[in-house]
mmCIF file of C-alpha atoms and ligand atoms in Angstrom:
data_model
loop_
_atom_site.group_PDB
_atom_site.id
_atom_site.type_symbol
_atom_site.label_atom_id
_atom_site.label_comp_id
_atom_site.label_asym_id
_atom_site.label_seq_id
_atom_site.Cartn_x
_atom_site.Cartn_y
_atom_site.Cartn_z
ATOM 1 C CA MET A 2 -17.376 -2.271 3.950
ATOM 2 C CA THR A 3 -19.387 -3.551 6.929
ATOM 3 C CA ALA A 4 -19.795 -0.733 9.429
ATOM 4 C CA VAL A 5 -17.421 -1.212 12.330
ATOM 5 C CA LYS A 6 -18.996 -1.110 15.743
ATOM 6 C CA TRP A 7 -16.187 0.682 17.477
ATOM 7 C CA ASN A 8 -15.160 -0.481 20.891
ATOM 8 C CA ALA A 9 -14.061 2.741 22.595
ATOM 9 C CA ASP A 10 -12.444 0.856 25.531
ATOM 10 C CA LEU A 11 -10.278 -1.227 23.241
ATOM 11 C CA TYR A 12 -9.498 1.817 21.076
ATOM 12 C CA ASP A 13 -8.312 3.924 23.997
ATOM 13 C CA GLY A 14 -6.715 1.005 25.860
ATOM 14 C CA LYS A 15 -4.840 -1.189 23.408
ATOM 15 C CA HIS A 16 -4.972 1.028 20.319
ATOM 16 C CA GLY A 17 -4.219 4.400 21.922
ATOM 17 C CA PHE A 18 -1.347 4.755 19.454
ATOM 18 C CA VAL A 19 -3.905 5.715 16.798
ATOM 19 C CA ALA A 20 -4.307 9.175 18.336
ATOM 20 C CA ALA A 21 -0.735 9.389 19.608
ATOM 21 C CA ARG A 22 0.675 8.718 16.121
ATOM 22 C CA GLY A 23 -1.376 11.538 14.630
ATOM 23 C CA GLY A 24 0.781 14.084 16.457
ATOM 24 C CA ASP A 25 3.109 14.772 13.520
ATOM 25 C CA ALA A 26 0.177 15.519 11.234
ATOM 26 C CA LEU A 27 -1.246 17.816 13.898
ATOM 27 C CA ASP A 28 2.090 19.680 13.941
ATOM 28 C CA LEU A 29 1.857 19.994 10.151
ATOM 29 C CA LEU A 30 -1.585 21.598 10.528
ATOM 30 C CA ASP A 31 0.036 24.299 12.690
ATOM 31 C CA ALA A 32 -3.345 25.528 13.975
ATOM 32 C CA GLN A 33 -3.283 28.983 15.539
ATOM 33 C CA PRO A 34 -5.256 30.251 18.551
ATOM 34 C CA GLY A 35 -8.693 31.429 17.479
ATOM 35 C CA GLU A 36 -8.786 29.410 14.268
ATOM 36 C CA ARG A 37 -11.864 27.254 13.630
ATOM 37 C CA VAL A 38 -10.764 23.680 13.010
ATOM 38 C CA LEU A 39 -12.854 20.634 12.193
ATOM 39 C CA ASP A 40 -11.439 17.229 13.184
ATOM 40 C CA VAL A 41 -13.017 14.613 10.899
ATOM 41 C CA GLY A 42 -12.941 11.195 12.559
ATOM 42 C CA SER A 43 -12.215 12.605 15.988
ATOM 43 C CA GLY A 44 -12.374 9.208 17.731
ATOM 44 C CA THR A 45 -12.296 9.565 21.490
ATOM 45 C CA GLY A 46 -11.408 13.245 21.274
ATOM 46 C CA ASP A 47 -7.707 13.582 22.047
ATOM 47 C CA HIS A 48 -6.799 15.775 19.077
ATOM 48 C CA VAL A 49 -9.712 18.144 19.687
ATOM 49 C CA ALA A 50 -8.615 18.416 23.319
ATOM 50 C CA ALA A 51 -4.994 19.089 22.303
ATOM 51 C CA LEU A 52 -6.092 21.804 19.875
ATOM 52 C CA ARG A 53 -8.474 23.454 22.324
ATOM 53 C CA ALA A 54 -5.740 23.471 24.992
ATOM 54 C CA ARG A 55 -3.821 25.749 22.566
ATOM 55 C CA GLY A 56 -6.733 28.126 22.142
ATOM 56 C CA VAL A 57 -7.926 26.676 18.826
ATOM 57 C CA ASP A 58 -11.698 26.607 18.325
ATOM 58 C CA ALA A 59 -11.794 22.917 17.400
ATOM 59 C CA ILE A 60 -14.802 20.668 17.027
ATOM 60 C CA GLY A 61 -14.848 16.929 16.390
ATOM 61 C CA VAL A 62 -17.116 14.763 14.262
ATOM 62 C CA ASP A 63 -17.090 11.000 14.059
ATOM 63 C CA ALA A 64 -19.375 8.500 12.324
ATOM 64 C CA SER A 65 -19.362 6.236 15.382
ATOM 65 C CA PRO A 66 -21.858 7.090 18.160
ATOM 66 C CA GLU A 67 -19.754 4.961 20.554
ATOM 67 C CA MET A 68 -16.654 7.056 19.887
ATOM 68 C CA VAL A 69 -18.552 10.338 20.226
ATOM 69 C CA ALA A 70 -20.094 9.166 23.502
ATOM 70 C CA ARG A 71 -16.636 8.355 24.856
ATOM 71 C CA ALA A 72 -15.206 11.680 23.624
ATOM 72 C CA ARG A 73 -18.018 13.564 25.410
ATOM 73 C CA GLU A 74 -17.390 11.558 28.588
ATOM 74 C CA LYS A 75 -13.662 12.312 28.478
ATOM 75 C CA TYR A 76 -14.033 15.952 27.476
ATOM 76 C CA PRO A 77 -17.498 17.148 28.558
ATOM 77 C CA ASP A 78 -16.726 20.806 27.758
ATOM 78 C CA HIS A 79 -15.680 20.162 24.177
ATOM 79 C CA PRO A 80 -17.981 19.909 21.131
ATOM 80 C CA PHE A 81 -18.365 16.514 19.435
ATOM 81 C CA GLU A 82 -21.020 15.449 16.942
ATOM 82 C CA VAL A 83 -21.944 12.201 15.223
ATOM 83 C CA ALA A 84 -21.552 12.738 11.479
ATOM 84 C CA ASP A 85 -20.408 10.848 8.444
ATOM 85 C CA VAL A 86 -17.753 12.680 6.449
ATOM 86 C CA CYS A 87 -19.748 12.551 3.201
ATOM 87 C CA GLY A 88 -22.779 14.090 4.915
ATOM 88 C CA LEU A 89 -21.003 16.878 6.775
ATOM 89 C CA GLY A 90 -23.178 19.768 5.568
ATOM 90 C CA TYR A 91 -20.815 22.641 6.492
ATOM 91 C CA HIS A 92 -20.276 25.604 4.169
ATOM 92 C CA GLY A 93 -17.131 27.660 4.549
ATOM 93 C CA GLU A 94 -17.162 27.713 8.351
ATOM 94 C CA PHE A 95 -13.649 26.384 8.943
ATOM 95 C CA ASP A 96 -10.103 27.706 8.591
ATOM 96 C CA ALA A 97 -8.734 24.170 8.584
ATOM 97 C CA VAL A 98 -9.854 20.547 8.477
ATOM 98 C CA PHE A 99 -7.784 17.813 10.082
ATOM 99 C CA SER A 100 -8.288 14.079 9.734
ATOM 100 C CA ASN A 101 -6.126 11.311 11.173
ATOM 101 C CA ALA A 102 -6.475 7.550 10.585
ATOM 102 C CA THR A 103 -10.000 7.911 9.224
ATOM 103 C CA LEU A 104 -10.250 8.297 5.463
ATOM 104 C CA HIS A 105 -9.178 4.709 4.697
ATOM 105 C CA TRP A 106 -12.602 3.717 6.097
ATOM 106 C CA VAL A 107 -14.490 5.890 3.604
ATOM 107 C CA ASP A 108 -15.486 4.211 0.309
ATOM 108 C CA ASP A 109 -16.510 7.442 -1.402
ATOM 109 C CA SER A 110 -13.278 9.425 -1.396
ATOM 110 C CA TYR A 111 -14.664 11.823 -4.013
ATOM 111 C CA GLY A 112 -17.728 12.626 -1.864
ATOM 112 C CA ALA A 113 -15.575 12.937 1.261
ATOM 113 C CA THR A 114 -13.235 15.382 -0.492
ATOM 114 C CA GLU A 115 -16.161 17.507 -1.726
ATOM 115 C CA ALA A 116 -17.674 17.649 1.774
ATOM 116 C CA ILE A 117 -14.329 18.560 3.369
ATOM 117 C CA SER A 118 -13.706 21.246 0.775
ATOM 118 C CA ASN A 119 -17.211 22.660 1.307
ATOM 119 C CA ALA A 120 -16.525 22.964 5.041
ATOM 120 C CA LEU A 121 -13.460 25.179 4.378
ATOM 121 C CA ARG A 122 -13.279 28.858 3.570
ATOM 122 C CA ASP A 123 -11.262 29.735 0.449
ATOM 123 C CA GLY A 124 -7.590 29.476 1.378
ATOM 124 C CA GLY A 125 -8.396 27.056 4.213
ATOM 125 C CA ARG A 126 -6.034 24.135 4.915
ATOM 126 C CA PHE A 127 -6.653 20.432 4.826
ATOM 127 C CA VAL A 128 -4.189 18.122 6.562
ATOM 128 C CA THR A 129 -4.791 14.410 6.599
ATOM 129 C CA GLU A 130 -2.956 11.208 7.360
ATOM 130 C CA PHE A 131 -4.306 7.720 6.816
ATOM 131 C CA GLY A 132 -3.468 4.333 5.301
ATOM 132 C CA GLY A 133 -1.731 4.676 1.938
ATOM 133 C CA SER A 134 -0.974 2.245 -0.855
ATOM 134 C CA GLY A 135 0.580 -0.940 0.594
ATOM 135 C CA ASN A 136 -0.828 -0.360 4.084
ATOM 136 C CA ILE A 137 -1.191 -3.566 6.170
ATOM 137 C CA GLN A 138 -0.227 -5.619 3.102
ATOM 138 C CA ARG A 139 1.663 -8.234 5.108
ATOM 139 C CA VAL A 140 -1.193 -8.794 7.544
ATOM 140 C CA VAL A 141 -3.755 -9.059 4.754
ATOM 141 C CA SER A 142 -1.521 -11.465 2.811
ATOM 142 C CA GLY A 143 -1.158 -13.587 5.959
ATOM 143 C CA ILE A 144 -4.926 -13.677 6.438
ATOM 144 C CA TRP A 145 -5.367 -14.677 2.776
ATOM 145 C CA ARG A 146 -2.772 -17.450 3.141
ATOM 146 C CA VAL A 147 -4.453 -18.957 6.210
ATOM 147 C CA ARG A 148 -7.899 -18.641 4.621
ATOM 148 C CA SER A 149 -6.620 -20.502 1.576
ATOM 149 C CA GLU A 150 -5.028 -23.244 3.734
ATOM 150 C CA LEU A 151 -8.395 -23.700 5.464
ATOM 151 C CA GLY A 152 -10.221 -23.899 2.130
ATOM 152 C CA LEU A 153 -12.050 -20.601 2.644
ATOM 153 C CA PRO A 154 -12.838 -18.359 -0.332
ATOM 154 C CA ILE A 155 -10.996 -15.128 -1.096
ATOM 155 C CA ALA A 156 -12.179 -12.244 1.074
ATOM 156 C CA ILE A 157 -11.496 -8.714 -0.089
ATOM 157 C CA HIS A 158 -10.992 -5.856 2.333
ATOM 158 C CA GLY A 159 -12.829 -2.659 1.527
ATOM 159 C CA PHE A 160 -10.263 -0.153 2.768
ATOM 160 C CA TYR A 161 -9.222 2.839 0.682
ATOM 161 C CA PHE A 162 -5.420 2.879 0.554
ATOM 162 C CA PRO A 163 -4.553 5.241 -2.332
ATOM 163 C CA THR A 164 -1.259 6.097 -3.966
ATOM 164 C CA ILE A 165 -0.124 9.716 -3.810
ATOM 165 C CA GLY A 166 -1.110 10.105 -7.494
ATOM 166 C CA GLU A 167 -4.638 8.803 -6.956
ATOM 167 C CA TYR A 168 -5.328 10.808 -3.831
ATOM 168 C CA THR A 169 -3.864 14.120 -4.903
ATOM 169 C CA SER A 170 -5.812 13.917 -8.187
ATOM 170 C CA THR A 171 -9.005 13.413 -6.185
ATOM 171 C CA LEU A 172 -8.157 16.421 -4.015
ATOM 172 C CA GLU A 173 -7.606 18.571 -7.106
ATOM 173 C CA GLU A 174 -10.696 17.385 -8.972
ATOM 174 C CA ALA A 175 -13.273 16.923 -6.235
ATOM 175 C CA GLY A 176 -12.154 19.625 -3.839
ATOM 176 C CA ARG A 177 -10.443 22.340 -5.913
ATOM 177 C CA PHE A 178 -7.446 21.855 -3.636
ATOM 178 C CA GLN A 179 -3.883 22.797 -4.370
ATOM 179 C CA VAL A 180 -1.715 20.024 -2.955
ATOM 180 C CA ASP A 181 1.213 21.669 -1.170
ATOM 181 C CA ALA A 182 2.987 18.487 -0.085
ATOM 182 C CA ALA A 183 2.355 14.750 0.047
ATOM 183 C CA TRP A 184 4.260 11.838 1.557
ATOM 184 C CA LEU A 185 3.928 8.038 1.545
ATOM 185 C CA PHE A 186 5.990 6.310 4.210
ATOM 186 C CA ASP A 187 6.243 3.126 6.270
ATOM 187 C CA ARG A 188 5.275 3.346 9.887
ATOM 188 C CA PRO A 189 5.693 -0.089 11.499
ATOM 189 C CA THR A 190 3.846 0.183 14.793
ATOM 190 C CA PRO A 191 4.173 -2.080 17.845
ATOM 191 C CA LEU A 192 1.005 -3.673 19.178
ATOM 192 C CA GLU A 193 0.419 -4.156 22.856
ATOM 193 C CA GLY A 194 0.766 -7.511 24.576
ATOM 194 C CA PRO A 195 1.176 -11.112 23.443
ATOM 195 C CA ASP A 196 -2.285 -11.053 21.788
ATOM 196 C CA GLY A 197 -1.564 -7.800 19.972
ATOM 197 C CA LEU A 198 -1.968 -9.197 16.460
ATOM 198 C CA VAL A 199 -5.139 -11.128 17.301
ATOM 199 C CA ASN A 200 -6.730 -8.112 19.020
ATOM 200 C CA TRP A 201 -5.831 -5.872 16.094
ATOM 201 C CA VAL A 202 -7.257 -8.223 13.460
ATOM 202 C CA ARG A 203 -10.426 -8.822 15.509
ATOM 203 C CA MET A 204 -10.996 -5.097 15.886
ATOM 204 C CA PHE A 205 -10.084 -3.850 12.435
ATOM 205 C CA CYS A 206 -10.422 -6.735 9.954
ATOM 206 C CA ALA A 207 -13.718 -8.259 11.052
ATOM 207 C CA ASP A 208 -14.852 -8.507 7.403
ATOM 208 C CA LEU A 209 -11.926 -10.789 6.588
ATOM 209 C CA ILE A 210 -12.608 -13.277 9.378
ATOM 210 C CA ALA A 211 -16.399 -13.158 9.867
ATOM 211 C CA ASP A 212 -16.974 -16.481 8.067
ATOM 212 C CA VAL A 213 -14.117 -18.374 9.759
ATOM 213 C CA PRO A 214 -15.770 -21.261 11.643
ATOM 214 C CA ASP A 215 -13.053 -21.974 14.221
ATOM 215 C CA GLN A 216 -11.586 -18.594 15.096
ATOM 216 C CA ASP A 217 -9.179 -19.905 17.762
ATOM 217 C CA SER A 218 -7.399 -22.256 15.415
ATOM 218 C CA PHE A 219 -7.445 -19.600 12.657
ATOM 219 C CA PHE A 220 -5.610 -17.173 14.912
ATOM 220 C CA THR A 221 -3.132 -19.822 16.066
ATOM 221 C CA ARG A 222 -2.255 -20.448 12.404
ATOM 222 C CA LEU A 223 -2.164 -16.747 11.625
ATOM 223 C CA GLU A 224 0.312 -16.118 14.443
ATOM 224 C CA GLU A 225 2.504 -19.000 13.211
ATOM 225 C CA THR A 226 2.367 -17.628 9.674
ATOM 226 C CA MET A 227 3.134 -14.043 10.632
ATOM 227 C CA ARG A 228 5.694 -14.577 13.405
ATOM 228 C CA ARG A 229 8.743 -14.356 11.138
ATOM 229 C CA SER A 230 7.758 -11.098 9.519
ATOM 230 C CA LEU A 231 5.736 -9.274 12.176
ATOM 231 C CA TYR A 232 7.112 -10.364 15.569
ATOM 232 C CA ARG A 233 10.325 -8.878 16.865
ATOM 233 C CA ASP A 234 11.805 -7.432 20.077
ATOM 234 C CA GLY A 235 9.029 -9.081 22.111
ATOM 235 C CA HIS A 236 6.190 -7.368 20.194
ATOM 236 C CA TRP A 237 3.833 -7.893 17.341
ATOM 237 C CA TRP A 238 4.187 -5.099 14.779
ATOM 238 C CA ILE A 239 1.608 -3.917 12.286
ATOM 239 C CA ASP A 240 2.919 -2.852 8.883
ATOM 240 C CA TYR A 241 1.274 0.543 8.609
ATOM 241 C CA ARG A 242 2.077 2.717 5.610
ATOM 242 C CA ARG A 243 0.830 6.293 5.763
ATOM 243 C CA ILE A 244 -0.172 8.833 3.198
ATOM 244 C CA ARG A 245 0.074 12.367 4.588
ATOM 245 C CA VAL A 246 -1.057 15.458 2.693
ATOM 246 C CA HIS A 247 -1.134 19.216 3.205
ATOM 247 C CA ALA A 248 -3.503 20.973 0.788
ATOM 248 C CA THR A 249 -5.034 24.426 0.420
ATOM 249 C CA LYS A 250 -8.499 25.148 -0.909
ATOM 250 C CA GLY A 251 -9.041 27.117 -4.098
ATOM 251 C CA MET A 252 -5.512 28.409 -4.683
ATOM 252 C CA HIS A 253 -5.085 27.649 -8.411
HETATM 253 C C1 LIG B 330 -4.771 2.171 9.721
HETATM 254 O O1 LIG B 330 -4.755 2.968 10.662
HETATM 255 O O2 LIG B 330 -3.961 2.223 8.794
HETATM 256 C C2 LIG B 330 -5.758 1.094 9.711
HETATM 257 C C3 LIG B 330 -6.486 0.836 10.837
HETATM 258 C C4 LIG B 330 -7.420 -0.151 10.801
HETATM 259 C C5 LIG B 330 -7.609 -0.886 9.670
HETATM 260 C C6 LIG B 330 -6.873 -0.628 8.557
HETATM 261 C C7 LIG B 330 -5.951 0.376 8.575
#
């Protein structure tokens, strides 16, 4: 997948729900004061700040220098590093790893799982939530339909949206994890403002629209196509579907 150049203003402004919606997964992590916790894909830092406010020794890593810069600006006393999940390079330092809305961006789920497992001590917890099988299917189908109407070739997204079976097998094989619990559930999420759908697609699906010559008319058609299924109660909604997992390292 083409690397996304994250726009931290847009992320915090119009897509602030990304961090806010990770709250349930953070509750599932149940981090205790004094525990060392690694937040993989820490974005603009809100989960690290929430954990540290509870006395947890949390640090954040994110592959995007823009996001890390914004996290450091927002929380200058908290530790944030630029790092790709597959190249983490930690060895048993952490009691828990947390990751929200990140792992669907990572092509190499096997490598990511190995690196996360390596960062944990034996018995350490891994809690993650990200896009699961069927995530954003309506939006992607709408984009495909409009592309086809405009005579554009098929464009494939490169996101990793696994089923529970696929992902839990990877956790067991690549990370020696015991999977304690796993869920796959719909989470339709309202987008902000009348341009919510357009802003979302521009920010997150750039690969699927990069070759569209007239973007304005593409988005007008996309909104017409999607209005019946994704616009209600005065909002655009995105059809998120989440996979959420709680796993423990090395407990077989
Ligand atoms: C998600 O959070 O599910 C997501 C975000 C951006 C692109 C694709 C999926």
